[in-house]
PDB file of C-alpha atoms in Angstrom:
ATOM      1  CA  UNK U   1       0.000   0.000   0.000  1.00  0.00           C
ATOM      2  CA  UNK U   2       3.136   2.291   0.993  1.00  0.00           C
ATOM      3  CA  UNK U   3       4.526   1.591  -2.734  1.00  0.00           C
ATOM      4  CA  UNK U   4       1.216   2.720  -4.441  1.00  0.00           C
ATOM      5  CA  UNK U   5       0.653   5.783  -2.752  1.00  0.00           C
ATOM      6  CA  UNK U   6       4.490   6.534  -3.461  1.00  0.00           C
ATOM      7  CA  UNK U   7       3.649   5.533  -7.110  1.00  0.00           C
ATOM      8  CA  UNK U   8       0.797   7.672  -7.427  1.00  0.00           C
ATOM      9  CA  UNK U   9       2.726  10.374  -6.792  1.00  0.00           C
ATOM     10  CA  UNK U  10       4.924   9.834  -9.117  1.00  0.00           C
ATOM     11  CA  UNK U  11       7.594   9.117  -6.290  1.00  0.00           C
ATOM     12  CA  UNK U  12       9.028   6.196  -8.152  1.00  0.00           C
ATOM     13  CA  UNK U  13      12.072   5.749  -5.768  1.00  0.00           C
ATOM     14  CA  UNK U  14      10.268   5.202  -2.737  1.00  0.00           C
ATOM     15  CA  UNK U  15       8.120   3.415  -4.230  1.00  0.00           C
ATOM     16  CA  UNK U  16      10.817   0.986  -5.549  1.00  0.00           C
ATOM     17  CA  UNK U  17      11.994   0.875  -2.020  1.00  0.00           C
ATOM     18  CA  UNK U  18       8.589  -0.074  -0.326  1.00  0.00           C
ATOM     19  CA  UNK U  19       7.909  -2.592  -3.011  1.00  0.00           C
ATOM     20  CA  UNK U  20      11.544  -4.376  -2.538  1.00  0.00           C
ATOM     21  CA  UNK U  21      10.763  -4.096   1.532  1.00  0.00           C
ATOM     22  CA  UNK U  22       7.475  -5.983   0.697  1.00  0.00           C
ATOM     23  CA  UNK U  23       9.368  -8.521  -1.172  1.00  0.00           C
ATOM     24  CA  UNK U  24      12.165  -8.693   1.325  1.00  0.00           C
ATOM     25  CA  UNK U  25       9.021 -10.598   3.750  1.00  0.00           C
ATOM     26  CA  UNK U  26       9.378 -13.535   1.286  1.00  0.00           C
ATOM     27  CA  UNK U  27       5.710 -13.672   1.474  1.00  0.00           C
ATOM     28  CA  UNK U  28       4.077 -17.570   0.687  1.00  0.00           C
ATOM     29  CA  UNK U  29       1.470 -15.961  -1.406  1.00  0.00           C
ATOM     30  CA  UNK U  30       2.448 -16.444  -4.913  1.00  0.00           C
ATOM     31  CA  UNK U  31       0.247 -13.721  -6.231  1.00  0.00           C
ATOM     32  CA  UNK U  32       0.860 -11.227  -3.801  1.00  0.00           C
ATOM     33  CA  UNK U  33       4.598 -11.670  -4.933  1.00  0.00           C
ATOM     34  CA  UNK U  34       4.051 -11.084  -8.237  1.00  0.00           C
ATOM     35  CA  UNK U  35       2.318  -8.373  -7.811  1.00  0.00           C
ATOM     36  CA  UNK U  36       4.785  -6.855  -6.043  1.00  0.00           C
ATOM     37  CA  UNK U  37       6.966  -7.502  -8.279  1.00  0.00           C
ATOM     38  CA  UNK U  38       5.048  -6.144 -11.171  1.00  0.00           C
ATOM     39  CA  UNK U  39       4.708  -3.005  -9.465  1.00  0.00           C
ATOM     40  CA  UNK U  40       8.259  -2.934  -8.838  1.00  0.00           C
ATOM     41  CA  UNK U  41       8.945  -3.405 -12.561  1.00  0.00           C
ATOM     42  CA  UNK U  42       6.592  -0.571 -13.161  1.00  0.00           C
ATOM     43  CA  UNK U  43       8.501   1.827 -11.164  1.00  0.00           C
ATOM     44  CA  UNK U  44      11.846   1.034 -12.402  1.00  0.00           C
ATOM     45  CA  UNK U  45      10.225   1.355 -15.429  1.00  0.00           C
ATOM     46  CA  UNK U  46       9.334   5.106 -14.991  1.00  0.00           C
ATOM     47  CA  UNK U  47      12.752   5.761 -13.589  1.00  0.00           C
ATOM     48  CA  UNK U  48      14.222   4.590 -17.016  1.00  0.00           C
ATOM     49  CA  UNK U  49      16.270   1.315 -15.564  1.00  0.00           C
ATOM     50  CA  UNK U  50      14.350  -1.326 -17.720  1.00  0.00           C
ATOM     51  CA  UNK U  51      16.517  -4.015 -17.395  1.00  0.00           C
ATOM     52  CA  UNK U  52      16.141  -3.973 -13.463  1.00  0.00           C
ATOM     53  CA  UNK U  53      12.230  -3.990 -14.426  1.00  0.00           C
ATOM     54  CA  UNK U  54      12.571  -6.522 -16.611  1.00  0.00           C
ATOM     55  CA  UNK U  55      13.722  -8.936 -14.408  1.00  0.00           C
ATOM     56  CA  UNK U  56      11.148  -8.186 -12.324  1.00  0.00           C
ATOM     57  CA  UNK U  57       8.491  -9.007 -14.808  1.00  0.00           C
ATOM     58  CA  UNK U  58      10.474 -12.013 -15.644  1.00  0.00           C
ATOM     59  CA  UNK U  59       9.933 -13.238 -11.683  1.00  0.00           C
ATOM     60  CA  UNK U  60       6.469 -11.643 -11.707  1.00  0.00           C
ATOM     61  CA  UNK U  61       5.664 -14.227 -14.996  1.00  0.00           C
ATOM     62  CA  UNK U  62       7.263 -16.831 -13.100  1.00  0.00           C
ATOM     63  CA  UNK U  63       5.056 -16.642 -10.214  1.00  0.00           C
ATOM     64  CA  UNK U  64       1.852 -16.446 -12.122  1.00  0.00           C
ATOM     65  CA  UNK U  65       2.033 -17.343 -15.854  1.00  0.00           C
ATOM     66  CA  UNK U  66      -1.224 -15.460 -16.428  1.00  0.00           C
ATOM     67  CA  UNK U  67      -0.428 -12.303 -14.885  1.00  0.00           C
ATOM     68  CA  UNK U  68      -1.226 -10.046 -17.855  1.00  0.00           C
ATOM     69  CA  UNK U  69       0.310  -7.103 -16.101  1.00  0.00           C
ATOM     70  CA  UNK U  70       3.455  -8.356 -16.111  1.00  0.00           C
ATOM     71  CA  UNK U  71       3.931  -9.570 -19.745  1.00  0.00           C
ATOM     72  CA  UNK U  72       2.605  -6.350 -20.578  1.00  0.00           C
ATOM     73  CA  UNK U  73       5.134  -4.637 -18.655  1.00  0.00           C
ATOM     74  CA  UNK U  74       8.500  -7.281 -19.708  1.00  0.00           C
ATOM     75  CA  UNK U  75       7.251  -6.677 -23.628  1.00  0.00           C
ATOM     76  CA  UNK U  76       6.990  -2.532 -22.998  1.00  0.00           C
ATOM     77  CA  UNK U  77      11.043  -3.328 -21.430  1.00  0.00           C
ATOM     78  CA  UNK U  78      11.855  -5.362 -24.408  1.00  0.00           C
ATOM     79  CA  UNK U  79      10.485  -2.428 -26.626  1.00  0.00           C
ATOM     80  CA  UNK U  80      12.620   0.110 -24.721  1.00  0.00           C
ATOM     81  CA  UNK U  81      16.056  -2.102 -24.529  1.00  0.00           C
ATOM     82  CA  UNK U  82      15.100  -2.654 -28.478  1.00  0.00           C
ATOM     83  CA  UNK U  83      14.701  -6.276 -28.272  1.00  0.00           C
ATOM     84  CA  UNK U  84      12.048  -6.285 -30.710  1.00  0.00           C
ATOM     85  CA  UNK U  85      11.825 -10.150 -31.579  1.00  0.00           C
ATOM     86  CA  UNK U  86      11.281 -10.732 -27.760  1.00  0.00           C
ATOM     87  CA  UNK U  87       8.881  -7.705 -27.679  1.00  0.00           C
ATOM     88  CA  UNK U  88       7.506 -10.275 -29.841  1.00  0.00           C
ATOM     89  CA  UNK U  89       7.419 -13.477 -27.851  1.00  0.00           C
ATOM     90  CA  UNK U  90       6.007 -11.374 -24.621  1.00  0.00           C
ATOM     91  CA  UNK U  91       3.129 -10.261 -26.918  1.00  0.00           C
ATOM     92  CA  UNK U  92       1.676 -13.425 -28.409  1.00  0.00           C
ATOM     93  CA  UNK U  93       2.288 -15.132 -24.604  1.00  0.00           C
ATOM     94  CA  UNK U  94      -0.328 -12.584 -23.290  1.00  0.00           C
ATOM     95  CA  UNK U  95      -2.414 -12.317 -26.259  1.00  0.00           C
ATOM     96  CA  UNK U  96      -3.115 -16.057 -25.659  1.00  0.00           C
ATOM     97  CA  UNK U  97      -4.356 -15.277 -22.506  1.00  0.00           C
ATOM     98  CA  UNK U  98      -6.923 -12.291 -23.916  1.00  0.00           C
ATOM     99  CA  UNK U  99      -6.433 -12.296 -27.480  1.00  0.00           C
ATOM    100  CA  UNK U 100      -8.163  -8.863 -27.205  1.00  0.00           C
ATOM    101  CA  UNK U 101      -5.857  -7.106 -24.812  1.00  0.00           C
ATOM    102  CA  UNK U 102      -5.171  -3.429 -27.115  1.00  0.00           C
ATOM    103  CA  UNK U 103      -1.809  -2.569 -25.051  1.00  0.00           C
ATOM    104  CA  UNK U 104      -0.581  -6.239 -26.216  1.00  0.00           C
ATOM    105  CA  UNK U 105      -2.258  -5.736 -29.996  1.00  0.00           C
ATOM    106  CA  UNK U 106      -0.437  -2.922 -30.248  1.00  0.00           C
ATOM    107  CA  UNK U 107       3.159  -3.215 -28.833  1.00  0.00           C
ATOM    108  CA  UNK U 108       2.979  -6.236 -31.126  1.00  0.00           C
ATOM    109  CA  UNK U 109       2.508  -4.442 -34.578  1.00  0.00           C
ATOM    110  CA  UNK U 110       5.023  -1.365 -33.307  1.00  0.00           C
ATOM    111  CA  UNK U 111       7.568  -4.186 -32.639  1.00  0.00           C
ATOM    112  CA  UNK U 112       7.174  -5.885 -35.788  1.00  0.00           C
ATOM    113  CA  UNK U 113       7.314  -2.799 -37.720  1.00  0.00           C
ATOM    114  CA  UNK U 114      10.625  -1.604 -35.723  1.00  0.00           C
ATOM    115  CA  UNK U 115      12.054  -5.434 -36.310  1.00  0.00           C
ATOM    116  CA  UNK U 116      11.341  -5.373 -40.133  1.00  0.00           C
ATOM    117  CA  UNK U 117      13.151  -1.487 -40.123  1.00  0.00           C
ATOM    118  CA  UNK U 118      15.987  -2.998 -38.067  1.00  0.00           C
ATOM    119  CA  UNK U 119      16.483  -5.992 -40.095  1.00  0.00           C
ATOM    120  CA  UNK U 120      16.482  -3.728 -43.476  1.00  0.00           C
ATOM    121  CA  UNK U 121      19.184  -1.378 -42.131  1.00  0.00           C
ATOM    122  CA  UNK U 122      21.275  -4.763 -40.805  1.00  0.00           C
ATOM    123  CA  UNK U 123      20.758  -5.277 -44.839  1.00  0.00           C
ATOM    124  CA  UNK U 124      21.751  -2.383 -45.922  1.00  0.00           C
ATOM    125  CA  UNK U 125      24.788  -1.795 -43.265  1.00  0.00           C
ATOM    126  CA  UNK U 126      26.069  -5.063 -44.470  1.00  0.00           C
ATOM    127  CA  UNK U 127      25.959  -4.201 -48.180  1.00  0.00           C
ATOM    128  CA  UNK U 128      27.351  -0.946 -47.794  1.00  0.00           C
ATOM    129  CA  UNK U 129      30.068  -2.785 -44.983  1.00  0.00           C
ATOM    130  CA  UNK U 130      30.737  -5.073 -48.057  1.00  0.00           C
ATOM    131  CA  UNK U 131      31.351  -2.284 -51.211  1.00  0.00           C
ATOM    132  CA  UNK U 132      33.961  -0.389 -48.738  1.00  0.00           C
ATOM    133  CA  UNK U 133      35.307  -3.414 -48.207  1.00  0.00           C
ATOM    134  CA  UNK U 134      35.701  -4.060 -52.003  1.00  0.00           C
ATOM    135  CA  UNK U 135      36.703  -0.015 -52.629  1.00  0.00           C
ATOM    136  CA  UNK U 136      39.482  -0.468 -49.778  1.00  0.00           C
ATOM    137  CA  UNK U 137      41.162  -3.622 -51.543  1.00  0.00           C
ATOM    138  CA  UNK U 138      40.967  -2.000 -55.217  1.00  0.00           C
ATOM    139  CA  UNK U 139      42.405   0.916 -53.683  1.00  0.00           C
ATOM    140  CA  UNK U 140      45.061  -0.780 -52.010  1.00  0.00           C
ATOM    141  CA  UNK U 141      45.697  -2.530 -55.430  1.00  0.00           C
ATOM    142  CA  UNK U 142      46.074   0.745 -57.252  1.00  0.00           C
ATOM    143  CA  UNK U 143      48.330   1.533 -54.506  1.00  0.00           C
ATOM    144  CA  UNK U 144      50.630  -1.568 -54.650  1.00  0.00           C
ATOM    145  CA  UNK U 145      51.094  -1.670 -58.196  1.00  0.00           C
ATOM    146  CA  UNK U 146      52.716   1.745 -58.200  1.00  0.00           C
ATOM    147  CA  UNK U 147      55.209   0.543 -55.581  1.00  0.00           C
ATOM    148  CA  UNK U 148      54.179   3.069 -52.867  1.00  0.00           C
ATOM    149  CA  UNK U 149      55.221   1.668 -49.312  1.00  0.00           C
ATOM    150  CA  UNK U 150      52.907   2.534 -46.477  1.00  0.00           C
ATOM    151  CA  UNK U 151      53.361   2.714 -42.948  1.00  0.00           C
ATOM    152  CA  UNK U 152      50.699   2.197 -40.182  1.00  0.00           C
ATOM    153  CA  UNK U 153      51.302   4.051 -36.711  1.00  0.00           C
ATOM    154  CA  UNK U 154      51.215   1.269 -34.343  1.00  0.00           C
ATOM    155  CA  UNK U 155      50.517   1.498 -30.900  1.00  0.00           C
ATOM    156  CA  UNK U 156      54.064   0.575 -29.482  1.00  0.00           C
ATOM    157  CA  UNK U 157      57.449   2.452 -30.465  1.00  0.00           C
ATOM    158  CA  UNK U 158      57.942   0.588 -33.469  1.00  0.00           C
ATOM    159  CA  UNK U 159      57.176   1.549 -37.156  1.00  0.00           C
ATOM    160  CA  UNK U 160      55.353  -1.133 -39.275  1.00  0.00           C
ATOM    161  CA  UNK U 161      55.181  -1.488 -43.046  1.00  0.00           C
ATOM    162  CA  UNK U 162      51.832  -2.717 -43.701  1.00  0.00           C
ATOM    163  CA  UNK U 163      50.550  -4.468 -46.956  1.00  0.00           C
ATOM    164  CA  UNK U 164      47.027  -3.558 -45.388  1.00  0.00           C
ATOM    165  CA  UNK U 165      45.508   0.061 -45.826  1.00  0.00           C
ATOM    166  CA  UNK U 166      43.852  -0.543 -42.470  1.00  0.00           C
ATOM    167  CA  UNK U 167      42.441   3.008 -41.501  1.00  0.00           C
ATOM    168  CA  UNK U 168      43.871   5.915 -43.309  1.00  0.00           C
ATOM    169  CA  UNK U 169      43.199   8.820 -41.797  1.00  0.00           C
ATOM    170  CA  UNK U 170      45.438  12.303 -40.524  1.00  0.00           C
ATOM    171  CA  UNK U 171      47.700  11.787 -38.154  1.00  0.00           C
ATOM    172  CA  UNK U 172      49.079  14.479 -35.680  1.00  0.00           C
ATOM    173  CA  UNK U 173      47.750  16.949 -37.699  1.00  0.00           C
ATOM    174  CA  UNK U 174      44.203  17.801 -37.673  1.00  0.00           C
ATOM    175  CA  UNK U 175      41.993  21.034 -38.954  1.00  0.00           C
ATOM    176  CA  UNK U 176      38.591  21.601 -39.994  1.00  0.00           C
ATOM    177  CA  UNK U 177      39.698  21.128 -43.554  1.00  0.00           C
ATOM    178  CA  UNK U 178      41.720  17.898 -43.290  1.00  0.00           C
ATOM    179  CA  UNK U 179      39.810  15.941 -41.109  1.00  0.00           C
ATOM    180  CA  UNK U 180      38.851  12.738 -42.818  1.00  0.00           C
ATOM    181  CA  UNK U 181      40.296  13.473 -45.348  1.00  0.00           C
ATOM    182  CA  UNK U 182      41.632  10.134 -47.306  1.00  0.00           C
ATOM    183  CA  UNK U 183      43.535   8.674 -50.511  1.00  0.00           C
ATOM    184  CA  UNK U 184      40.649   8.348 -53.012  1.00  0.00           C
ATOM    185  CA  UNK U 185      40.540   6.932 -56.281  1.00  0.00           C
ATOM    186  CA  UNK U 186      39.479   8.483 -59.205  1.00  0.00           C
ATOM    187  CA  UNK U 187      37.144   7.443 -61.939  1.00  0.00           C
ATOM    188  CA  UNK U 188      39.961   7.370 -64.061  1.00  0.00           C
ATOM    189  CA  UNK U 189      41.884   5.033 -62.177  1.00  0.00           C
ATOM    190  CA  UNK U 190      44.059   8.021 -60.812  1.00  0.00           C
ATOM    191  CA  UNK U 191      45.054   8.827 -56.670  1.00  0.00           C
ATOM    192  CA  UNK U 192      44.643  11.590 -55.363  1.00  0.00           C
ATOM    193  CA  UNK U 193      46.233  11.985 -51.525  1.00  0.00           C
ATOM    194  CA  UNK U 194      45.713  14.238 -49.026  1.00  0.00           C
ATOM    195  CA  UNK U 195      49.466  16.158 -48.846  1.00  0.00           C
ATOM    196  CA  UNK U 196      50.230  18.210 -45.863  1.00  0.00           C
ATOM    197  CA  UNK U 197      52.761  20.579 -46.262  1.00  0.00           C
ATOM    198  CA  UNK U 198      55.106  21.832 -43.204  1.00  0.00           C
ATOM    199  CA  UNK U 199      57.278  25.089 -42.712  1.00  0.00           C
ATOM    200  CA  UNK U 200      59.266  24.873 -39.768  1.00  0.00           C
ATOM    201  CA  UNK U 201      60.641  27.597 -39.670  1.00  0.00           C
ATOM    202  CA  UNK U 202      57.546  29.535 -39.259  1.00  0.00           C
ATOM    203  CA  UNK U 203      55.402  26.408 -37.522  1.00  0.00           C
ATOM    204  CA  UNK U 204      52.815  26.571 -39.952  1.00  0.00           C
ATOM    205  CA  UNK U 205      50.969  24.104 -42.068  1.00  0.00           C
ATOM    206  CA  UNK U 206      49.121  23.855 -45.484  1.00  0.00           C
ATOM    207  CA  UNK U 207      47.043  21.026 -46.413  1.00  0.00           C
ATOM    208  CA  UNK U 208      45.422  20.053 -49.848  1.00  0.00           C
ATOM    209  CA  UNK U 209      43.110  17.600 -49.425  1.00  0.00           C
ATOM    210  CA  UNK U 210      42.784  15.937 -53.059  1.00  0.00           C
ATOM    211  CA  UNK U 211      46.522  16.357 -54.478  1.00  0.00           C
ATOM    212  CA  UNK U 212      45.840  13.997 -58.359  1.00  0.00           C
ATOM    213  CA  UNK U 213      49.299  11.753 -57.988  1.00  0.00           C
ATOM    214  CA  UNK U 214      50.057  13.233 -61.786  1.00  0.00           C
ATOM    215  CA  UNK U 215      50.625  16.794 -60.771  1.00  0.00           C
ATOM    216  CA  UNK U 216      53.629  18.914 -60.038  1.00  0.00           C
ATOM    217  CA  UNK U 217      54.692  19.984 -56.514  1.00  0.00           C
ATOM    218  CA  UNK U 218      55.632  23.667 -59.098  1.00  0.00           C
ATOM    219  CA  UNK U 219      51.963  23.752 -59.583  1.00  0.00           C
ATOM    220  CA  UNK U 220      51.072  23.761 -56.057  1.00  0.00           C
ATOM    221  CA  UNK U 221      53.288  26.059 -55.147  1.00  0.00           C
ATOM    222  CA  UNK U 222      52.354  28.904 -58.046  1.00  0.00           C
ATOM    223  CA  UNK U 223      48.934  28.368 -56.509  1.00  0.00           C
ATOM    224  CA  UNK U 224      49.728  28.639 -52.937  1.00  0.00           C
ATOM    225  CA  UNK U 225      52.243  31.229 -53.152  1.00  0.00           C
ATOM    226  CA  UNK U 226      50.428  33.537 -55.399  1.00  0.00           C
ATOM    227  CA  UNK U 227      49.521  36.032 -52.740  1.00  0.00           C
ATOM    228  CA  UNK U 228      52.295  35.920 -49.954  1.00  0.00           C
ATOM    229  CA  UNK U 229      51.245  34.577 -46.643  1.00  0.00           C
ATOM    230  CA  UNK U 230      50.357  36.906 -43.530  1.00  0.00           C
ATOM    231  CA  UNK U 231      53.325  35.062 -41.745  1.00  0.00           C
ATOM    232  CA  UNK U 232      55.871  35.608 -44.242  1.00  0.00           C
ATOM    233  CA  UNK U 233      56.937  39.100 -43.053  1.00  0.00           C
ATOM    234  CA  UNK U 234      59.892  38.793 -45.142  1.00  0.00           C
ATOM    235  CA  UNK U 235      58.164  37.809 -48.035  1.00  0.00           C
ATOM    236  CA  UNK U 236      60.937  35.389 -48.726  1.00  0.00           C
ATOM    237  CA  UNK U 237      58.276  32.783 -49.692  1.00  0.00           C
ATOM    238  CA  UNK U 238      57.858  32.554 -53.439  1.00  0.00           C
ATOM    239  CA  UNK U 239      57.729  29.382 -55.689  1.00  0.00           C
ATOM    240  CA  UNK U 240      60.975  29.606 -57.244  1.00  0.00           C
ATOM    241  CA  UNK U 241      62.950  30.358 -53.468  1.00  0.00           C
ATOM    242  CA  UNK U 242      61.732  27.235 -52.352  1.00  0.00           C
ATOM    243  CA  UNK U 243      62.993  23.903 -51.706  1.00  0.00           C
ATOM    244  CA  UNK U 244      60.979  21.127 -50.985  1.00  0.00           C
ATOM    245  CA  UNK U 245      62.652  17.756 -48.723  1.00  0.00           C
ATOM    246  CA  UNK U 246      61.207  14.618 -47.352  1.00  0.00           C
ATOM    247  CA  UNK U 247      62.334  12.621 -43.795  1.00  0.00           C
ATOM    248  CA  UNK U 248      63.543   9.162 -43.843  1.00  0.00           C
ATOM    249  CA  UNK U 249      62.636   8.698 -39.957  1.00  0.00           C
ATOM    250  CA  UNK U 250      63.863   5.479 -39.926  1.00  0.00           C
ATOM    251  CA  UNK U 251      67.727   6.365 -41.302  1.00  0.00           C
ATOM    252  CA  UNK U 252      67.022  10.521 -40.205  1.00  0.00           C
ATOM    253  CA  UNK U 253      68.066  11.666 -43.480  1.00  0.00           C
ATOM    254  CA  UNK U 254      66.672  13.886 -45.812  1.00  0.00           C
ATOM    255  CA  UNK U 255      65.948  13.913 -49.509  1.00  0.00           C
ATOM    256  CA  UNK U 256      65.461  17.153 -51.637  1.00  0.00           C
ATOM    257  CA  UNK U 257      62.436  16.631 -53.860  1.00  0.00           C
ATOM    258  CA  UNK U 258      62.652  18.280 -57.203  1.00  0.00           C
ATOM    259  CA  UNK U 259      59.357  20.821 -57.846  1.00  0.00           C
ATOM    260  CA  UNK U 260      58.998  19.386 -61.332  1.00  0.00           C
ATOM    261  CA  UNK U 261      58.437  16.064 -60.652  1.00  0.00           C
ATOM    262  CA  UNK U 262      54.640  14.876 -59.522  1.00  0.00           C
ATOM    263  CA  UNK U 263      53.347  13.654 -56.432  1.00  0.00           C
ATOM    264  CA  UNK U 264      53.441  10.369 -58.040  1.00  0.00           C
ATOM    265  CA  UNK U 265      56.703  10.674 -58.950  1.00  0.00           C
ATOM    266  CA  UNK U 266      58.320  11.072 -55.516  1.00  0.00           C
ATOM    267  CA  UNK U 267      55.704   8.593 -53.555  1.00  0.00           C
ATOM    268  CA  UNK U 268      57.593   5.515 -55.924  1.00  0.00           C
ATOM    269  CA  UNK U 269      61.250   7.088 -53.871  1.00  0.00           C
ATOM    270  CA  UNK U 270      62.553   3.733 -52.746  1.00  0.00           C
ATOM    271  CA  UNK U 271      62.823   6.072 -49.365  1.00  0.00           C
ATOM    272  CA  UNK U 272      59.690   7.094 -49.279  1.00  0.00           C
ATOM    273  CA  UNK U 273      57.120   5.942 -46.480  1.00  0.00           C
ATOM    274  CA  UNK U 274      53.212   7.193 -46.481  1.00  0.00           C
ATOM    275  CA  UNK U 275      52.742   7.780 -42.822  1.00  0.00           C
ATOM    276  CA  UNK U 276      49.201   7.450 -41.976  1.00  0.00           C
ATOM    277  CA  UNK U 277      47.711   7.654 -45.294  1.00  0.00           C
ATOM    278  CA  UNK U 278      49.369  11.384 -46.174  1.00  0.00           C
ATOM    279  CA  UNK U 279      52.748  12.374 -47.918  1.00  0.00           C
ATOM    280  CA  UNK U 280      54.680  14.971 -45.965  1.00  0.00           C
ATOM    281  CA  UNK U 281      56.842  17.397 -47.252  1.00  0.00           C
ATOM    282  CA  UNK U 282      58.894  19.870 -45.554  1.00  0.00           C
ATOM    283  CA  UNK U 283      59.571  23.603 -47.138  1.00  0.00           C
ATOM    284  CA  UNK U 284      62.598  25.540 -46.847  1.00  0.00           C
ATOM    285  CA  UNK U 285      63.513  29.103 -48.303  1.00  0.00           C
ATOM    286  CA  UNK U 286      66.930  28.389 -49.799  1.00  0.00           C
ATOM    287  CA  UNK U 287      70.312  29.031 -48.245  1.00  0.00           C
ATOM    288  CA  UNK U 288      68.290  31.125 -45.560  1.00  0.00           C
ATOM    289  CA  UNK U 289      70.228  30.464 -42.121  1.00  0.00           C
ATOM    290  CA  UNK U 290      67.074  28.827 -40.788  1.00  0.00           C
ATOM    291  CA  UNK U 291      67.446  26.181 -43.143  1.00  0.00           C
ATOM    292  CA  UNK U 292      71.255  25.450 -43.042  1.00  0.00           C
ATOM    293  CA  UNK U 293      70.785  25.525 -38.839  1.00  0.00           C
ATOM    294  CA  UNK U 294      68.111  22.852 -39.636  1.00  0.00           C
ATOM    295  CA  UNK U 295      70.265  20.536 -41.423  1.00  0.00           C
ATOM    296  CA  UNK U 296      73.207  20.805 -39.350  1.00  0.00           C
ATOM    297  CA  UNK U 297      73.661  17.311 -37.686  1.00  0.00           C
ATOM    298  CA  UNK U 298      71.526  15.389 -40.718  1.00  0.00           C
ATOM    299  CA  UNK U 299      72.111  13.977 -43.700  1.00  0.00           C
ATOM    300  CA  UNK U 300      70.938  15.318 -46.620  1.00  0.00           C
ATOM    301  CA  UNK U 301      70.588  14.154 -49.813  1.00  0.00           C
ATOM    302  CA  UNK U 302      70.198  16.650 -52.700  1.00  0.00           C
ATOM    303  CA  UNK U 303      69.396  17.266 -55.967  1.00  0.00           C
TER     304      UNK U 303
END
């Protein structure tokens, strides 16, 4: 009596209380149990913890196979918790027991319908699970026969050359623009990469998402370059000052790239590792005492 006076109102936490101290007299009375239990399962049910009421209906059920109150109440759980096929189950239990019962009738047709709506997007998640799948291993194909070597960042010191594409995605460096982006095929059969370009001596970035593996790194940079950047105060920054170099992190040498050449050109370097899906490339203003300060200590190899 405590628990439905707490219940009606609306104090669902004392109730649960009072209706687990009722229980806790391990009352003989079957029915009396279940009921408690039912009532139990209802407030835990308007507190939002439905798989604490569903065991209770469970144990109501139990205790008296025809309580209708409590299959209503475990399929209305199963319906929350999304177990729609059991949602099921509950329903045509109870609706043997009053085939006319409406809140059975019609938990029964919303689960189905949810069911059938989960079951199409399991269809369609596989399917579209199963093209990526197929678009990942042609890509990786397209990347193999050009001889480009990639390296996954692993989760221990050690750098591993992978003959998987596993996820490509940025690494280290993120901004609005380049997150997500990834190496994408073409229609023609072509890459295109995301490139991220560094400047260290200024410790700024530029990033071009979709870099087609047959253009020039000179092309880039006329683009880039062709209004000065706020953080070039010296405005030593222009195309034909530059000098382009990638890292071999595993020997710590550096190679010179040559402007002319295409992305595709310098990704097929015997020394050249993708690291997490997007070419690097360092930019230097030449013979400027940044630069040779940089490279004293490394190898370099030049053009």
């Amino acid at each position: 009596n405590e628990g439905n006076a707490y219940f009606r109102e609306k104090d669902y936490g004392r109730a649960v209380l009072s209706y687990s101290e009722g229980l806790r007299k391990s009352c003989e009375d079957a029915e009396l149990s279940a009921v408690l239990h039912t009532n139990r399962a209802a407030a835990n049910f308007h507190l939002g913890n439905y798989r604490s009421a569903l065991n209770d209906a469970i144990q109501a059920k139990k205790l008296k196979p025809t309580h209708l109150k409590a299959i209503i109440r475990g399929a209305l759980c199963h319906m929350e918790l999304k177990n729609f096929s059991e949602a099921i189950a509950w329903c045509e239990e109870g609706l043997q027991i009053d085939s006319q019962e409406k809140k059975l009738v019609e938990t029964r047709a919303k689960a189905d319908k949810l069911k059938r709506i989960e079951e199409r997007d399991a269809r369609k998640a596989k399917a579209m699970a199963r093209k990526e799948q197929r678009q990942k291993e042609t890509l990786l194909a397209a990347i193999k026969e050009r001889n480009i070597k990639l390296v996954l960042e692993p989760s221990n010191e050690e750098e591993e050359i992978s003959d998987s594409l596993a996820e490509i995605t940025l690494n280290g460096f993120h901004s609005d623009s380049a997150t997500g982006a990834k190496v994408h095929l073409d229609a023609d059969g072509s890459l295109s990469w995301p490139v991220l370009f560094l400047y260290p001596e200024h410790e700024q970035t530029d990033f071009i998402e979709a870099f087609h593996e047959n253009s020039r790194f000179i092309d880039h940079l006329m683009v880039m370059f062709a209004e000065l950047p706020p953080w070039d105060l010296e405005r030593k920054y222009l195309p034909s000052n530059l000098q382009l170099y990638f890292e071999d992190a595993e020997r710590e040498e550096l190679y010179e790239l040559n402007p002319e050449h295409t992305l595709l050109q310098v990704l097929q370097h015997q020394r050249y590792f993708v690291k997490a899906g997007t070419p690097t490339v360092l930019v230097f203003v030449k013979r400027s005492p940044f630069a040779k300060k940089y490279f004293t200590g490394k190898r370099v190899h030049r053009l």
